Amino acid sequence: GENVEQHPSTLSVQEGDSAVIKCTYSDSASNYFPWYKQELGKRPQLIIDIRSNVGEKKDQRIAVTLNKTAKHFSLHITETQPEDSAVYFCAASNTGTASKLTFGTGTRLQVTL
Amino acid sequence: GAGVSQSPRYKVAKRGQDVALRCDPISGHVSLFWYQQALGQGPEFLTYFQNEAQLDKSGLPSDRFFAERPEGSVSTLKIQRTQQEDSAVYLCASSPVGLAATYEQYFGPGTRLTVT
């Protein structure tokens, strides 16, 4: 089955700096890669997703890149703000056989003033 | 509109007790997923329903875990003879589409189960 690895496990940046979180996946058939943000005690919320026919997607301060050959995808947050502090999870799915998400282990992002 | 809701939000069970966790998906959503999230970990897939059909239960950790969605809307996850290792947050998610489609999964707030 699919295996998703995520790095780093914790990340501390100063307000205004950029943050990058990286994930790798094992199943070359995976074709959908969402990123979820989870604040303490809250539900995971989708912040951006990318499909395998696209190499990059941007939404305001957030961007995701996908390298299918290397089976890597990354989340980039620019101009970080304190409210970006949360745990971020990457995930992968092969919608050809199932829609279940396989999640990474999470990155705790702390944005300091 | 209303999102995915789950009840109870918190459940404390003594080891050996049976528990039932409820999920109310967004109205009209075809797909429903259950995930288990241990402390400090990412959610792990348990089972998947498309309407009332349970199409994938490969993630259920043992035969003590059972899920149903008899009318294709509300779902219940039942855990029999709870063990301490069952302590986790149980998340439900729904999606408006079925298999072979990519769409956002909307998560509920979860039920935090503590087995003492």
mmCIF file with all atom_site columns, C-alpha atoms in Angstrom:
data_model
loop_
_atom_site.group_PDB
_atom_site.id
_atom_site.type_symbol
_atom_site.label_atom_id
_atom_site.label_alt_id
_atom_site.label_comp_id
_atom_site.label_asym_id
_atom_site.label_entity_id
_atom_site.label_seq_id
_atom_site.pdbx_PDB_ins_code
_atom_site.Cartn_x
_atom_site.Cartn_y
_atom_site.Cartn_z
_atom_site.occupancy
_atom_site.B_iso_or_equiv
_atom_site.pdbx_formal_charge
_atom_site.auth_seq_id
_atom_site.auth_comp_id
_atom_site.auth_asym_id
_atom_site.auth_atom_id
_atom_site.pdbx_PDB_model_num
ATOM 1   C CA . GLY A 1 1   ? 0.000   0.000  0.000   1.00 0.00 ? 1   GLY A CA 1
ATOM 2   C CA . GLU A 1 2   ? 0.850   3.669  -0.102  1.00 0.00 ? 2   GLU A CA 1
ATOM 3   C CA . ASN A 1 3   ? 3.393   5.114  2.352   1.00 0.00 ? 3   ASN A CA 1
ATOM 4   C CA . VAL A 1 4   ? 3.805   8.872  2.853   1.00 0.00 ? 4   VAL A CA 1
ATOM 5   C CA . GLU A 1 5   ? 6.776   10.373 4.654   1.00 0.00 ? 5   GLU A CA 1
ATOM 6   C CA . GLN A 1 6   ? 6.797   13.991 5.807   1.00 0.00 ? 6   GLN A CA 1
ATOM 7   C CA . HIS A 1 7   ? 9.608   16.283 6.933   1.00 0.00 ? 7   HIS A CA 1
ATOM 8   C CA . PRO A 1 8   ? 10.358  18.133 9.097   1.00 0.00 ? 8   PRO A CA 1
ATOM 9   C CA . SER A 1 9   ? 8.305   17.080 12.100  1.00 0.00 ? 9   SER A CA 1
ATOM 10  C CA . THR A 1 10  ? 8.632   20.558 13.625  1.00 0.00 ? 10  THR A CA 1
ATOM 11  C CA . LEU A 1 11  ? 9.417   23.877 12.000  1.00 0.00 ? 11  LEU A CA 1
ATOM 12  C CA . SER A 1 12  ? 9.861   27.259 13.637  1.00 0.00 ? 12  SER A CA 1
ATOM 13  C CA . VAL A 1 13  ? 10.034  30.406 11.511  1.00 0.00 ? 13  VAL A CA 1
ATOM 14  C CA . GLN A 1 14  ? 9.872   34.093 12.198  1.00 0.00 ? 14  GLN A CA 1
ATOM 15  C CA . GLU A 1 15  ? 6.837   36.030 11.086  1.00 0.00 ? 15  GLU A CA 1
ATOM 16  C CA . GLY A 1 16  ? 7.258   37.083 7.473   1.00 0.00 ? 16  GLY A CA 1
ATOM 17  C CA . ASP A 1 17  ? 9.644   34.270 6.586   1.00 0.00 ? 17  ASP A CA 1
ATOM 18  C CA . SER A 1 18  ? 8.804   31.361 4.307   1.00 0.00 ? 18  SER A CA 1
ATOM 19  C CA . ALA A 1 19  ? 8.120   27.787 5.399   1.00 0.00 ? 19  ALA A CA 1
ATOM 20  C CA . VAL A 1 20  ? 8.593   24.645 3.324   1.00 0.00 ? 20  VAL A CA 1
ATOM 21  C CA . ILE A 1 21  ? 7.289   21.188 4.187   1.00 0.00 ? 21  ILE A CA 1
ATOM 22  C CA . LYS A 1 22  ? 8.236   18.170 2.092   1.00 0.00 ? 22  LYS A CA 1
ATOM 23  C CA . CYS A 1 23  ? 6.577   14.823 1.507   1.00 0.00 ? 23  CYS A CA 1
ATOM 24  C CA . THR A 1 24  ? 7.445   11.716 -0.433  1.00 0.00 ? 24  THR A CA 1
ATOM 25  C CA . TYR A 1 25  ? 5.109   8.921  -1.462  1.00 0.00 ? 25  TYR A CA 1
ATOM 26  C CA . SER A 1 26  ? 5.697   5.361  -2.553  1.00 0.00 ? 26  SER A CA 1
ATOM 27  C CA . ASP A 1 27  ? 2.818   4.420  -4.871  1.00 0.00 ? 27  ASP A CA 1
ATOM 28  C CA . SER A 1 28  ? 3.430   5.746  -8.371  1.00 0.00 ? 28  SER A CA 1
ATOM 29  C CA . ALA A 1 29  ? -0.291  5.312  -9.073  1.00 0.00 ? 29  ALA A CA 1
ATOM 30  C CA . SER A 1 30  ? -1.231  8.025  -6.553  1.00 0.00 ? 30  SER A CA 1
ATOM 31  C CA . ASN A 1 31  ? -2.796  10.950 -8.368  1.00 0.00 ? 31  ASN A CA 1
ATOM 32  C CA . TYR A 1 32  ? -4.260  13.297 -5.757  1.00 0.00 ? 32  TYR A CA 1
ATOM 33  C CA . PHE A 1 33  ? -2.256  15.156 -3.106  1.00 0.00 ? 33  PHE A CA 1
ATOM 34  C CA . PRO A 1 34  ? -4.083  17.369 -0.589  1.00 0.00 ? 34  PRO A CA 1
ATOM 35  C CA . TRP A 1 35  ? -2.625  19.351 2.290   1.00 0.00 ? 35  TRP A CA 1
ATOM 36  C CA . TYR A 1 36  ? -4.585  19.744 5.513   1.00 0.00 ? 36  TYR A CA 1
ATOM 37  C CA . LYS A 1 37  ? -4.112  22.209 8.363   1.00 0.00 ? 37  LYS A CA 1
ATOM 38  C CA . GLN A 1 38  ? -5.134  21.112 11.835  1.00 0.00 ? 38  GLN A CA 1
ATOM 39  C CA . GLU A 1 39  ? -5.234  23.502 14.758  1.00 0.00 ? 39  GLU A CA 1
ATOM 40  C CA . LEU A 1 40  ? -5.115  22.086 18.261  1.00 0.00 ? 40  LEU A CA 1
ATOM 41  C CA . GLY A 1 41  ? -8.297  20.202 19.048  1.00 0.00 ? 41  GLY A CA 1
ATOM 42  C CA . LYS A 1 42  ? -9.869  21.113 15.725  1.00 0.00 ? 42  LYS A CA 1
ATOM 43  C CA . ARG A 1 43  ? -10.794 19.199 12.603  1.00 0.00 ? 43  ARG A CA 1
ATOM 44  C CA . PRO A 1 44  ? -8.355  18.922 9.654   1.00 0.00 ? 44  PRO A CA 1
ATOM 45  C CA . GLN A 1 45  ? -9.141  21.515 6.992   1.00 0.00 ? 45  GLN A CA 1
ATOM 46  C CA . LEU A 1 46  ? -8.043  21.401 3.382   1.00 0.00 ? 46  LEU A CA 1
ATOM 47  C CA . ILE A 1 47  ? -5.785  24.310 2.449   1.00 0.00 ? 47  ILE A CA 1
ATOM 48  C CA . ILE A 1 48  ? -4.663  23.299 -1.027  1.00 0.00 ? 48  ILE A CA 1
ATOM 49  C CA . ASP A 1 49  ? -4.538  20.229 -3.233  1.00 0.00 ? 49  ASP A CA 1
ATOM 50  C CA . ILE A 1 50  ? -2.877  19.174 -6.463  1.00 0.00 ? 50  ILE A CA 1
ATOM 51  C CA . ARG A 1 51  ? -3.624  16.524 -9.017  1.00 0.00 ? 51  ARG A CA 1
ATOM 52  C CA . SER A 1 52  ? -1.008  14.505 -10.852 1.00 0.00 ? 52  SER A CA 1
ATOM 53  C CA . ASN A 1 53  ? -1.539  16.243 -14.169 1.00 0.00 ? 53  ASN A CA 1
ATOM 54  C CA . VAL A 1 54  ? -0.298  19.529 -12.689 1.00 0.00 ? 54  VAL A CA 1
ATOM 55  C CA . GLY A 1 55  ? 3.207   20.392 -11.493 1.00 0.00 ? 55  GLY A CA 1
ATOM 56  C CA . GLU A 1 56  ? 2.446   23.453 -9.389  1.00 0.00 ? 56  GLU A CA 1
ATOM 57  C CA . LYS A 1 57  ? -0.532  25.237 -7.890  1.00 0.00 ? 57  LYS A CA 1
ATOM 58  C CA . LYS A 1 58  ? -0.695  28.512 -6.014  1.00 0.00 ? 58  LYS A CA 1
ATOM 59  C CA . ASP A 1 59  ? -3.336  30.140 -3.848  1.00 0.00 ? 59  ASP A CA 1
ATOM 60  C CA . GLN A 1 60  ? -2.299  33.513 -2.413  1.00 0.00 ? 60  GLN A CA 1
ATOM 61  C CA . ARG A 1 61  ? 0.496   32.811 0.097   1.00 0.00 ? 61  ARG A CA 1
ATOM 62  C CA . ILE A 1 62  ? 0.324   29.039 -0.303  1.00 0.00 ? 62  ILE A CA 1
ATOM 63  C CA . ALA A 1 63  ? 1.775   26.940 -3.109  1.00 0.00 ? 63  ALA A CA 1
ATOM 64  C CA . VAL A 1 64  ? 2.265   23.246 -3.724  1.00 0.00 ? 64  VAL A CA 1
ATOM 65  C CA . THR A 1 65  ? 4.695   21.619 -6.123  1.00 0.00 ? 65  THR A CA 1
ATOM 66  C CA . LEU A 1 66  ? 4.641   18.034 -7.368  1.00 0.00 ? 66  LEU A CA 1
ATOM 67  C CA . ASN A 1 67  ? 7.474   16.011 -8.896  1.00 0.00 ? 67  ASN A CA 1
ATOM 68  C CA . LYS A 1 68  ? 5.929   12.772 -10.121 1.00 0.00 ? 68  LYS A CA 1
ATOM 69  C CA . THR A 1 69  ? 9.229   11.312 -11.282 1.00 0.00 ? 69  THR A CA 1
ATOM 70  C CA . ALA A 1 70  ? 10.798  11.665 -7.858  1.00 0.00 ? 70  ALA A CA 1
ATOM 71  C CA . LYS A 1 71  ? 7.497   11.087 -6.051  1.00 0.00 ? 71  LYS A CA 1
ATOM 72  C CA . HIS A 1 72  ? 7.944   14.279 -4.047  1.00 0.00 ? 72  HIS A CA 1
ATOM 73  C CA . PHE A 1 73  ? 5.524   17.070 -3.259  1.00 0.00 ? 73  PHE A CA 1
ATOM 74  C CA . SER A 1 74  ? 6.034   20.167 -1.157  1.00 0.00 ? 74  SER A CA 1
ATOM 75  C CA . LEU A 1 75  ? 4.033   22.892 0.556   1.00 0.00 ? 75  LEU A CA 1
ATOM 76  C CA . HIS A 1 76  ? 5.354   26.437 0.476   1.00 0.00 ? 76  HIS A CA 1
ATOM 77  C CA . ILE A 1 77  ? 3.962   29.171 2.707   1.00 0.00 ? 77  ILE A CA 1
ATOM 78  C CA . THR A 1 78  ? 5.275   32.685 2.116   1.00 0.00 ? 78  THR A CA 1
ATOM 79  C CA . GLU A 1 79  ? 5.024   35.739 4.374   1.00 0.00 ? 79  GLU A CA 1
ATOM 80  C CA . THR A 1 80  ? 4.080   33.573 7.324   1.00 0.00 ? 80  THR A CA 1
ATOM 81  C CA . GLN A 1 81  ? 1.762   34.960 9.986   1.00 0.00 ? 81  GLN A CA 1
ATOM 82  C CA . PRO A 1 82  ? 1.112   33.831 13.577  1.00 0.00 ? 82  PRO A CA 1
ATOM 83  C CA . GLU A 1 83  ? -2.232  32.371 12.510  1.00 0.00 ? 83  GLU A CA 1
ATOM 84  C CA . ASP A 1 84  ? -0.369  29.961 10.246  1.00 0.00 ? 84  ASP A CA 1
ATOM 85  C CA . SER A 1 85  ? 0.825   28.171 13.393  1.00 0.00 ? 85  SER A CA 1
ATOM 86  C CA . ALA A 1 86  ? -0.727  24.689 13.319  1.00 0.00 ? 86  ALA A CA 1
ATOM 87  C CA . VAL A 1 87  ? 0.027   21.088 12.357  1.00 0.00 ? 87  VAL A CA 1
ATOM 88  C CA . TYR A 1 88  ? 0.136   20.486 8.613   1.00 0.00 ? 88  TYR A CA 1
ATOM 89  C CA . PHE A 1 89  ? -0.488  17.070 7.056   1.00 0.00 ? 89  PHE A CA 1
ATOM 90  C CA . CYS A 1 90  ? 0.233   15.991 3.531   1.00 0.00 ? 90  CYS A CA 1
ATOM 91  C CA . ALA A 1 91  ? -1.708  13.097 2.046   1.00 0.00 ? 91  ALA A CA 1
ATOM 92  C CA . ALA A 1 92  ? -1.851  10.979 -1.082  1.00 0.00 ? 92  ALA A CA 1
ATOM 93  C CA . SER A 1 93  ? -4.635  9.080  -2.774  1.00 0.00 ? 93  SER A CA 1
ATOM 94  C CA . ASN A 1 94  ? -5.040  6.774  -5.752  1.00 0.00 ? 94  ASN A CA 1
ATOM 95  C CA . THR A 1 95  ? -8.524  7.534  -6.966  1.00 0.00 ? 95  THR A CA 1
ATOM 96  C CA . GLY A 1 96  ? -8.330  4.781  -9.571  1.00 0.00 ? 96  GLY A CA 1
ATOM 97  C CA . THR A 1 97  ? -8.785  2.107  -6.950  1.00 0.00 ? 97  THR A CA 1
ATOM 98  C CA . ALA A 1 98  ? -9.901  3.905  -3.812  1.00 0.00 ? 98  ALA A CA 1
ATOM 99  C CA . SER A 1 99  ? -10.384 7.402  -2.527  1.00 0.00 ? 99  SER A CA 1
ATOM 100 C CA . LYS A 1 100 ? -8.890  6.876  0.911   1.00 0.00 ? 100 LYS A CA 1
ATOM 101 C CA . LEU A 1 101 ? -6.195  9.290  1.965   1.00 0.00 ? 101 LEU A CA 1
ATOM 102 C CA . THR A 1 102 ? -2.828  8.122  3.282   1.00 0.00 ? 102 THR A CA 1
ATOM 103 C CA . PHE A 1 103 ? -1.474  10.855 5.529   1.00 0.00 ? 103 PHE A CA 1
ATOM 104 C CA . GLY A 1 104 ? 2.019   11.859 6.502   1.00 0.00 ? 104 GLY A CA 1
ATOM 105 C CA . THR A 1 105 ? 2.949   12.139 10.170  1.00 0.00 ? 105 THR A CA 1
ATOM 106 C CA . GLY A 1 106 ? 2.499   15.910 10.291  1.00 0.00 ? 106 GLY A CA 1
ATOM 107 C CA . THR A 1 107 ? 4.628   19.028 10.681  1.00 0.00 ? 107 THR A CA 1
ATOM 108 C CA . ARG A 1 108 ? 4.108   21.331 13.619  1.00 0.00 ? 108 ARG A CA 1
ATOM 109 C CA . LEU A 1 109 ? 4.690   24.857 12.327  1.00 0.00 ? 109 LEU A CA 1
ATOM 110 C CA . GLN A 1 110 ? 5.351   27.607 14.845  1.00 0.00 ? 110 GLN A CA 1
ATOM 111 C CA . VAL A 1 111 ? 5.443   31.187 13.581  1.00 0.00 ? 111 VAL A CA 1
ATOM 112 C CA . THR A 1 112 ? 7.119   33.458 16.080  1.00 0.00 ? 112 THR A CA 1
ATOM 113 C CA . LEU A 1 113 ? 6.845   37.235 16.305  1.00 0.00 ? 113 LEU A CA 1
ATOM 114 C CA . GLY B 2 1   ? -24.544 25.123 5.555   1.00 0.00 ? 1   GLY B CA 1
ATOM 115 C CA . ALA B 2 2   ? -23.979 22.472 8.193   1.00 0.00 ? 2   ALA B CA 1
ATOM 116 C CA . GLY B 2 3   ? -20.716 20.606 8.090   1.00 0.00 ? 3   GLY B CA 1
ATOM 117 C CA . VAL B 2 4   ? -19.910 17.077 9.168   1.00 0.00 ? 4   VAL B CA 1
ATOM 118 C CA . SER B 2 5   ? -20.920 16.483 12.755  1.00 0.00 ? 5   SER B CA 1
ATOM 119 C CA . GLN B 2 6   ? -19.896 13.735 15.141  1.00 0.00 ? 6   GLN B CA 1
ATOM 120 C CA . SER B 2 7   ? -21.167 12.622 18.514  1.00 0.00 ? 7   SER B CA 1
ATOM 121 C CA . PRO B 2 8   ? -20.247 12.288 21.209  1.00 0.00 ? 8   PRO B CA 1
ATOM 122 C CA . ARG B 2 9   ? -17.294 14.661 21.099  1.00 0.00 ? 9   ARG B CA 1
ATOM 123 C CA . TYR B 2 10  ? -15.679 12.906 24.046  1.00 0.00 ? 10  TYR B CA 1
ATOM 124 C CA . LYS B 2 11  ? -16.135 9.378  25.299  1.00 0.00 ? 11  LYS B CA 1
ATOM 125 C CA . VAL B 2 12  ? -14.516 7.667  28.252  1.00 0.00 ? 12  VAL B CA 1
ATOM 126 C CA . ALA B 2 13  ? -14.930 3.909  28.360  1.00 0.00 ? 13  ALA B CA 1
ATOM 127 C CA . LYS B 2 14  ? -13.697 1.315  30.755  1.00 0.00 ? 14  LYS B CA 1
ATOM 128 C CA . ARG B 2 15  ? -11.642 -1.431 29.176  1.00 0.00 ? 15  ARG B CA 1
ATOM 129 C CA . GLY B 2 16  ? -13.961 -4.116 27.884  1.00 0.00 ? 16  GLY B CA 1
ATOM 130 C CA . GLN B 2 17  ? -16.949 -1.838 27.279  1.00 0.00 ? 17  GLN B CA 1
ATOM 131 C CA . ASP B 2 18  ? -18.573 -1.415 23.882  1.00 0.00 ? 18  ASP B CA 1
ATOM 132 C CA . VAL B 2 19  ? -18.830 2.054  22.333  1.00 0.00 ? 19  VAL B CA 1
ATOM 133 C CA . ALA B 2 20  ? -20.733 3.521  19.385  1.00 0.00 ? 20  ALA B CA 1
ATOM 134 C CA . LEU B 2 21  ? -19.582 6.659  17.597  1.00 0.00 ? 21  LEU B CA 1
ATOM 135 C CA . ARG B 2 22  ? -21.897 8.546  15.279  1.00 0.00 ? 22  ARG B CA 1
ATOM 136 C CA . CYS B 2 23  ? -21.182 10.551 12.148  1.00 0.00 ? 23  CYS B CA 1
ATOM 137 C CA . ASP B 2 24  ? -23.624 12.840 10.345  1.00 0.00 ? 24  ASP B CA 1
ATOM 138 C CA . PRO B 2 25  ? -22.103 13.668 6.961   1.00 0.00 ? 25  PRO B CA 1
ATOM 139 C CA . ILE B 2 26  ? -22.960 16.677 4.853   1.00 0.00 ? 26  ILE B CA 1
ATOM 140 C CA . SER B 2 27  ? -26.390 16.084 3.320   1.00 0.00 ? 27  SER B CA 1
ATOM 141 C CA . GLY B 2 28  ? -26.184 14.409 -0.078  1.00 0.00 ? 28  GLY B CA 1
ATOM 142 C CA . HIS B 2 29  ? -22.571 13.361 0.227   1.00 0.00 ? 29  HIS B CA 1
ATOM 143 C CA . VAL B 2 30  ? -21.976 10.009 -1.420  1.00 0.00 ? 30  VAL B CA 1
ATOM 144 C CA . SER B 2 31  ? -18.710 9.024  0.210   1.00 0.00 ? 31  SER B CA 1
ATOM 145 C CA . LEU B 2 32  ? -18.034 8.603  3.908   1.00 0.00 ? 32  LEU B CA 1
ATOM 146 C CA . PHE B 2 33  ? -14.715 7.731  5.508   1.00 0.00 ? 33  PHE B CA 1
ATOM 147 C CA . TRP B 2 34  ? -13.641 6.854  9.028   1.00 0.00 ? 34  TRP B CA 1
ATOM 148 C CA . TYR B 2 35  ? -10.099 7.594  10.181  1.00 0.00 ? 35  TYR B CA 1
ATOM 149 C CA . GLN B 2 36  ? -8.312  6.978  13.474  1.00 0.00 ? 36  GLN B CA 1
ATOM 150 C CA . GLN B 2 37  ? -5.870  9.627  14.707  1.00 0.00 ? 37  GLN B CA 1
ATOM 151 C CA . ALA B 2 38  ? -3.539  8.674  17.531  1.00 0.00 ? 38  ALA B CA 1
ATOM 152 C CA . LEU B 2 39  ? -1.938  11.452 19.562  1.00 0.00 ? 39  LEU B CA 1
ATOM 153 C CA . GLY B 2 40  ? 0.714   13.261 17.541  1.00 0.00 ? 40  GLY B CA 1
ATOM 154 C CA . GLN B 2 41  ? 0.070   11.238 14.403  1.00 0.00 ? 41  GLN B CA 1
ATOM 155 C CA . GLY B 2 42  ? -1.692  11.705 11.112  1.00 0.00 ? 42  GLY B CA 1
ATOM 156 C CA . PRO B 2 43  ? -5.137  10.213 10.539  1.00 0.00 ? 43  PRO B CA 1
ATOM 157 C CA . GLU B 2 44  ? -5.132  6.566  9.474   1.00 0.00 ? 44  GLU B CA 1
ATOM 158 C CA . PHE B 2 45  ? -7.827  5.128  7.235   1.00 0.00 ? 45  PHE B CA 1
ATOM 159 C CA . LEU B 2 46  ? -10.276 2.682  8.763   1.00 0.00 ? 46  LEU B CA 1
ATOM 160 C CA . THR B 2 47  ? -13.157 2.172  6.342   1.00 0.00 ? 47  THR B CA 1
ATOM 161 C CA . TYR B 2 48  ? -15.016 3.676  3.379   1.00 0.00 ? 48  TYR B CA 1
ATOM 162 C CA . PHE B 2 49  ? -18.683 3.774  2.342   1.00 0.00 ? 49  PHE B CA 1
ATOM 163 C CA . GLN B 2 50  ? -20.151 4.769  -0.977  1.00 0.00 ? 50  GLN B CA 1
ATOM 164 C CA . ASN B 2 51  ? -23.776 5.408  -0.121  1.00 0.00 ? 51  ASN B CA 1
ATOM 165 C CA . GLU B 2 52  ? -24.782 2.395  2.003   1.00 0.00 ? 52  GLU B CA 1
ATOM 166 C CA . ALA B 2 53  ? -22.169 0.030  0.576   1.00 0.00 ? 53  ALA B CA 1
ATOM 167 C CA . GLN B 2 54  ? -19.021 -0.557 2.593   1.00 0.00 ? 54  GLN B CA 1
ATOM 168 C CA . LEU B 2 55  ? -16.487 -0.793 -0.214  1.00 0.00 ? 55  LEU B CA 1
ATOM 169 C CA . ASP B 2 56  ? -13.283 -0.854 1.794   1.00 0.00 ? 56  ASP B CA 1
ATOM 170 C CA . LYS B 2 57  ? -12.738 -1.988 5.351   1.00 0.00 ? 57  LYS B CA 1
ATOM 171 C CA . SER B 2 58  ? -9.070  -2.818 4.990   1.00 0.00 ? 58  SER B CA 1
ATOM 172 C CA . GLY B 2 59  ? -8.034  -0.367 7.695   1.00 0.00 ? 59  GLY B CA 1
ATOM 173 C CA . LEU B 2 60  ? -10.140 -1.771 10.522  1.00 0.00 ? 60  LEU B CA 1
ATOM 174 C CA . PRO B 2 61  ? -7.546  -2.996 13.037  1.00 0.00 ? 61  PRO B CA 1
ATOM 175 C CA . SER B 2 62  ? -9.477  -5.993 14.338  1.00 0.00 ? 62  SER B CA 1
ATOM 176 C CA . ASP B 2 63  ? -12.821 -7.734 14.236  1.00 0.00 ? 63  ASP B CA 1
ATOM 177 C CA . ARG B 2 64  ? -13.781 -5.697 17.296  1.00 0.00 ? 64  ARG B CA 1
ATOM 178 C CA . PHE B 2 65  ? -14.332 -2.752 14.957  1.00 0.00 ? 65  PHE B CA 1
ATOM 179 C CA . PHE B 2 66  ? -17.526 -2.584 12.942  1.00 0.00 ? 66  PHE B CA 1
ATOM 180 C CA . ALA B 2 67  ? -19.049 0.212  10.878  1.00 0.00 ? 67  ALA B CA 1
ATOM 181 C CA . GLU B 2 68  ? -22.376 0.667  9.159   1.00 0.00 ? 68  GLU B CA 1
ATOM 182 C CA . ARG B 2 69  ? -24.251 3.213  7.086   1.00 0.00 ? 69  ARG B CA 1
ATOM 183 C CA . PRO B 2 70  ? -27.600 1.493  6.529   1.00 0.00 ? 70  PRO B CA 1
ATOM 184 C CA . GLU B 2 71  ? -29.454 4.286  4.721   1.00 0.00 ? 71  GLU B CA 1
ATOM 185 C CA . GLY B 2 72  ? -26.521 5.912  3.025   1.00 0.00 ? 72  GLY B CA 1
ATOM 186 C CA . SER B 2 73  ? -26.407 8.926  5.324   1.00 0.00 ? 73  SER B CA 1
ATOM 187 C CA . VAL B 2 74  ? -25.607 8.618  9.041   1.00 0.00 ? 74  VAL B CA 1
ATOM 188 C CA . SER B 2 75  ? -22.831 6.192  9.924   1.00 0.00 ? 75  SER B CA 1
ATOM 189 C CA . THR B 2 76  ? -21.932 4.478  13.171  1.00 0.00 ? 76  THR B CA 1
ATOM 190 C CA . LEU B 2 77  ? -18.545 3.084  14.117  1.00 0.00 ? 77  LEU B CA 1
ATOM 191 C CA . LYS B 2 78  ? -18.799 0.473  16.838  1.00 0.00 ? 78  LYS B CA 1
ATOM 192 C CA . ILE B 2 79  ? -15.915 -0.830 18.895  1.00 0.00 ? 79  ILE B CA 1
ATOM 193 C CA . GLN B 2 80  ? -16.532 -3.910 20.980  1.00 0.00 ? 80  GLN B CA 1
ATOM 194 C CA . ARG B 2 81  ? -14.584 -4.866 24.108  1.00 0.00 ? 81  ARG B CA 1
ATOM 195 C CA . THR B 2 82  ? -12.511 -1.672 24.013  1.00 0.00 ? 82  THR B CA 1
ATOM 196 C CA . GLN B 2 83  ? -8.798  -1.869 24.744  1.00 0.00 ? 83  GLN B CA 1
ATOM 197 C CA . GLN B 2 84  ? -6.388  0.857  25.844  1.00 0.00 ? 84  GLN B CA 1
ATOM 198 C CA . GLU B 2 85  ? -4.786  0.901  22.401  1.00 0.00 ? 85  GLU B CA 1
ATOM 199 C CA . ASP B 2 86  ? -8.155  2.003  20.982  1.00 0.00 ? 86  ASP B CA 1
ATOM 200 C CA . SER B 2 87  ? -7.711  5.397  22.669  1.00 0.00 ? 87  SER B CA 1
ATOM 201 C CA . ALA B 2 88  ? -7.554  7.940  19.848  1.00 0.00 ? 88  ALA B CA 1
ATOM 202 C CA . VAL B 2 89  ? -9.560  10.563 18.021  1.00 0.00 ? 89  VAL B CA 1
ATOM 203 C CA . TYR B 2 90  ? -11.957 9.023  15.512  1.00 0.00 ? 90  TYR B CA 1
ATOM 204 C CA . LEU B 2 91  ? -12.548 11.290 12.539  1.00 0.00 ? 91  LEU B CA 1
ATOM 205 C CA . CYS B 2 92  ? -15.324 11.030 10.026  1.00 0.00 ? 92  CYS B CA 1
ATOM 206 C CA . ALA B 2 93  ? -15.082 12.661 6.592   1.00 0.00 ? 93  ALA B CA 1
ATOM 207 C CA . SER B 2 94  ? -17.508 12.963 3.716   1.00 0.00 ? 94  SER B CA 1
ATOM 208 C CA . SER B 2 95  ? -17.220 13.834 0.055   1.00 0.00 ? 95  SER B CA 1
ATOM 209 C CA . PRO B 2 96  ? -19.875 14.597 -2.550  1.00 0.00 ? 96  PRO B CA 1
ATOM 210 C CA . VAL B 2 97  ? -18.425 12.168 -5.092  1.00 0.00 ? 97  VAL B CA 1
ATOM 211 C CA . GLY B 2 98  ? -17.718 8.463  -5.267  1.00 0.00 ? 98  GLY B CA 1
ATOM 212 C CA . LEU B 2 99  ? -14.750 6.406  -6.343  1.00 0.00 ? 99  LEU B CA 1
ATOM 213 C CA . ALA B 2 100 ? -12.474 7.403  -9.199  1.00 0.00 ? 100 ALA B CA 1
ATOM 214 C CA . ALA B 2 101 ? -12.939 11.069 -8.513  1.00 0.00 ? 101 ALA B CA 1
ATOM 215 C CA . THR B 2 102 ? -10.821 13.545 -6.675  1.00 0.00 ? 102 THR B CA 1
ATOM 216 C CA . TYR B 2 103 ? -12.607 15.904 -4.376  1.00 0.00 ? 103 TYR B CA 1
ATOM 217 C CA . GLU B 2 104 ? -12.062 17.455 -0.989  1.00 0.00 ? 104 GLU B CA 1
ATOM 218 C CA . GLN B 2 105 ? -12.915 15.309 2.002   1.00 0.00 ? 105 GLN B CA 1
ATOM 219 C CA . TYR B 2 106 ? -14.695 17.371 4.641   1.00 0.00 ? 106 TYR B CA 1
ATOM 220 C CA . PHE B 2 107 ? -13.803 16.298 8.134   1.00 0.00 ? 107 PHE B CA 1
ATOM 221 C CA . GLY B 2 108 ? -15.893 16.299 11.268  1.00 0.00 ? 108 GLY B CA 1
ATOM 222 C CA . PRO B 2 109 ? -14.560 17.509 14.631  1.00 0.00 ? 109 PRO B CA 1
ATOM 223 C CA . GLY B 2 110 ? -13.844 13.954 15.769  1.00 0.00 ? 110 GLY B CA 1
ATOM 224 C CA . THR B 2 111 ? -14.702 11.879 18.806  1.00 0.00 ? 111 THR B CA 1
ATOM 225 C CA . ARG B 2 112 ? -11.933 11.605 21.374  1.00 0.00 ? 112 ARG B CA 1
ATOM 226 C CA . LEU B 2 113 ? -12.118 8.113  22.871  1.00 0.00 ? 113 LEU B CA 1
ATOM 227 C CA . THR B 2 114 ? -10.240 7.404  26.066  1.00 0.00 ? 114 THR B CA 1
ATOM 228 C CA . VAL B 2 115 ? -10.184 3.835  27.330  1.00 0.00 ? 115 VAL B CA 1
ATOM 229 C CA . THR B 2 116 ? -9.274  3.509  30.993  1.00 0.00 ? 116 THR B CA 1
#
